[in-house]
Amino acid sequence: MILRPYRESDGPATLDVFLRAIRLTARRDYTPEQVAAWASDDIDPEQWEARRAAARTQVAQVDGRVVGFTDVDESGYVDMLFVDPDVARRGVGSALLDWAAATARELGATELSTHASLTARPVFERHGFVVVVEQRPVLRGVTMTNFVMRRALRM
């Protein structure tokens, strides 16, 4: 596995990872209605690509195939962390979170934070994150559950 910065050509592959992770992995924690709202068929590929390009996005690649991605901003906020179900539990998410922590430290952040799904919460907890608050955001008219989580960064 290699980690590398997002390239414009990664748009379709990262969107596919996002959709597969939600539709196949997260469906054990969310209702069909919630999955459909979250992994909507209405996601605009051009807007997706623009958002990924604007973020500090890192991708994980195995045998030339994008199998995961994450991002982190200057404050240490991790907006997205998704891994293709085909490579789940093989260290992809851990490698991406390690990258996010190192990058956030380089940028001067003192903590990592995220809004973790029910599915992702255990992954973040294994990496030292703690739940600050449970939330009930509404997405496309559907109430979801996620958790504000934080982890201090050692300098």
Short mmCIF file of C-alpha atoms in Angstrom, two decimals:
data_model
loop_
_atom_site.label_atom_id
_atom_site.label_comp_id
_atom_site.label_asym_id
_atom_site.label_seq_id
_atom_site.Cartn_x
_atom_site.Cartn_y
_atom_site.Cartn_z
CA MET A 1 0.00 0.00 0.00
CA ILE A 2 1.15 3.48 -0.80
CA LEU A 3 -0.21 6.80 0.42
CA ARG A 4 -0.07 9.79 -1.88
CA PRO A 5 -1.73 13.16 -2.40
CA TYR A 6 -5.06 13.28 -4.22
CA ARG A 7 -4.87 13.89 -7.97
CA GLU A 8 -7.66 15.29 -10.16
CA SER A 9 -7.98 11.89 -11.81
CA ASP A 10 -8.85 10.33 -8.40
CA GLY A 11 -12.34 11.84 -8.34
CA PRO A 12 -14.24 8.82 -9.68
CA ALA A 13 -12.24 6.33 -7.60
CA THR A 14 -12.66 8.24 -4.32
CA LEU A 15 -16.38 8.70 -4.97
CA ASP A 16 -16.66 4.96 -5.61
CA VAL A 17 -14.85 4.18 -2.32
CA PHE A 18 -17.18 6.59 -0.49
CA LEU A 19 -20.33 5.03 -1.96
CA ARG A 20 -19.18 1.43 -1.44
CA ALA A 21 -18.11 2.09 2.15
CA ILE A 22 -21.52 3.48 3.00
CA ARG A 23 -23.67 1.15 0.93
CA LEU A 24 -21.84 -2.03 1.94
CA THR A 25 -20.10 -1.40 5.26
CA ALA A 26 -22.24 1.26 6.99
CA ARG A 27 -25.50 -0.44 6.11
CA ARG A 28 -25.07 -2.66 9.16
CA ASP A 29 -25.41 0.43 11.38
CA TYR A 30 -27.85 2.57 9.40
CA THR A 31 -31.32 2.01 7.93
CA PRO A 32 -31.81 1.72 4.16
CA GLU A 33 -33.35 5.22 4.21
CA GLN A 34 -30.30 6.64 6.00
CA VAL A 35 -27.88 4.89 3.63
CA ALA A 36 -29.78 6.24 0.62
CA ALA A 37 -29.66 9.78 2.00
CA TRP A 38 -25.96 9.57 2.80
CA ALA A 39 -24.79 7.76 -0.34
CA SER A 40 -27.23 9.48 -2.67
CA ASP A 41 -27.29 8.85 -6.39
CA ASP A 42 -27.57 12.65 -6.71
CA ILE A 43 -23.94 13.35 -5.76
CA ASP A 44 -22.50 15.50 -8.54
CA PRO A 45 -19.13 14.03 -9.66
CA GLU A 46 -17.76 17.45 -10.60
CA GLN A 47 -18.65 18.93 -7.22
CA TRP A 48 -17.17 15.85 -5.55
CA GLU A 49 -13.90 16.27 -7.45
CA ALA A 50 -13.76 19.99 -6.66
CA ARG A 51 -14.32 19.33 -2.96
CA ARG A 52 -11.65 16.63 -2.80
CA ALA A 53 -9.19 18.82 -4.71
CA ALA A 54 -9.84 21.78 -2.40
CA ALA A 55 -9.26 19.67 0.71
CA ARG A 56 -5.89 18.33 1.82
CA THR A 57 -6.80 14.81 0.64
CA GLN A 58 -4.57 11.76 0.82
CA VAL A 59 -5.38 8.51 -0.94
CA ALA A 60 -4.33 4.93 -0.22
CA GLN A 61 -3.51 2.80 -3.21
CA VAL A 62 -3.00 -0.96 -3.53
CA ASP A 63 -1.79 -2.43 -6.81
CA GLY A 64 -2.56 0.86 -8.56
CA ARG A 65 -6.15 1.00 -7.25
CA VAL A 66 -7.47 3.67 -4.88
CA VAL A 67 -8.78 1.82 -1.82
CA GLY A 68 -9.21 4.62 0.70
CA PHE A 69 -8.86 8.31 1.37
CA THR A 70 -8.92 10.91 4.10
CA ASP A 71 -8.28 14.60 4.61
CA VAL A 72 -7.24 16.95 7.38
CA ASP A 73 -7.31 20.74 7.70
CA GLU A 74 -5.10 23.20 9.58
CA SER A 75 -7.12 22.82 12.78
CA GLY A 76 -6.80 19.02 12.71
CA TYR A 77 -10.36 18.35 11.54
CA VAL A 78 -10.74 15.07 9.62
CA ASP A 79 -13.81 15.51 7.42
CA MET A 80 -13.69 12.18 5.60
CA LEU A 81 -12.09 8.78 6.20
CA PHE A 82 -13.36 6.02 3.95
CA VAL A 83 -11.96 2.59 3.06
CA ASP A 84 -13.20 0.25 0.36
CA PRO A 85 -14.94 -2.78 1.93
CA ASP A 86 -12.69 -5.09 -0.13
CA VAL A 87 -9.68 -4.05 2.00
CA ALA A 88 -11.38 -3.47 5.36
CA ARG A 89 -9.36 -4.37 8.46
CA ARG A 90 -6.06 -4.45 6.59
CA GLY A 91 -4.51 -1.28 7.98
CA VAL A 92 -5.66 1.18 5.32
CA GLY A 93 -7.70 3.31 7.73
CA SER A 94 -4.92 3.21 10.31
CA ALA A 95 -2.32 4.34 7.79
CA LEU A 96 -4.56 7.18 6.66
CA LEU A 97 -5.22 8.30 10.25
CA ASP A 98 -1.49 8.20 10.99
CA TRP A 99 -0.95 10.45 7.96
CA ALA A 100 -3.68 12.83 9.18
CA ALA A 101 -2.09 13.05 12.64
CA ALA A 102 1.40 13.70 11.27
CA THR A 103 0.09 16.29 8.80
CA ALA A 104 -1.99 18.06 11.45
CA ARG A 105 1.07 18.25 13.73
CA GLU A 106 3.14 19.72 10.88
CA LEU A 107 0.41 22.34 10.39
CA GLY A 108 0.51 23.26 14.08
CA ALA A 109 -2.71 21.60 15.24
CA THR A 110 -2.82 20.35 18.82
CA GLU A 111 -5.65 17.85 18.31
CA LEU A 112 -7.52 15.84 15.72
CA SER A 113 -11.30 16.05 15.58
CA THR A 114 -14.00 14.47 13.46
CA HIS A 115 -17.71 13.75 13.19
CA ALA A 116 -17.63 9.95 13.18
CA SER A 117 -20.44 7.72 12.00
CA LEU A 118 -21.71 4.79 14.04
CA THR A 119 -19.61 2.59 11.76
CA ALA A 120 -16.42 4.64 12.06
CA ARG A 121 -16.62 5.34 15.80
CA PRO A 122 -14.79 2.11 16.83
CA VAL A 123 -11.99 2.84 14.33
CA PHE A 124 -11.46 6.30 15.74
CA GLU A 125 -11.65 4.99 19.32
CA ARG A 126 -8.88 2.47 18.56
CA HIS A 127 -6.78 5.47 17.55
CA GLY A 128 -7.28 7.35 20.79
CA PHE A 129 -10.30 9.48 19.91
CA VAL A 130 -12.96 10.04 22.56
CA VAL A 131 -16.60 10.97 22.08
CA VAL A 132 -17.38 14.57 23.01
CA VAL A 133 -21.05 14.54 22.07
CA GLU A 134 -23.56 12.44 20.13
CA GLN A 135 -25.36 14.34 17.36
CA ARG A 136 -28.47 13.84 15.23
CA PRO A 137 -27.80 15.73 11.99
CA VAL A 138 -30.43 15.76 9.24
CA LEU A 139 -29.23 14.84 5.75
CA ARG A 140 -31.61 15.14 2.80
CA GLY A 141 -34.49 15.17 5.27
CA VAL A 142 -33.32 12.02 7.10
CA THR A 143 -32.07 12.04 10.70
CA MET A 144 -28.69 10.37 11.15
CA THR A 145 -26.48 9.67 14.16
CA ASN A 146 -22.83 10.66 14.48
CA PHE A 147 -20.34 11.62 17.15
CA VAL A 148 -18.08 14.61 17.63
CA MET A 149 -14.76 12.99 18.59
CA ARG A 150 -11.36 14.39 19.56
CA ARG A 151 -7.84 13.18 20.14
CA ALA A 152 -4.94 15.21 21.51
CA LEU A 153 -1.79 15.33 19.39
CA ARG A 154 1.59 14.96 21.04
CA MET A 155 4.09 17.39 19.64
#
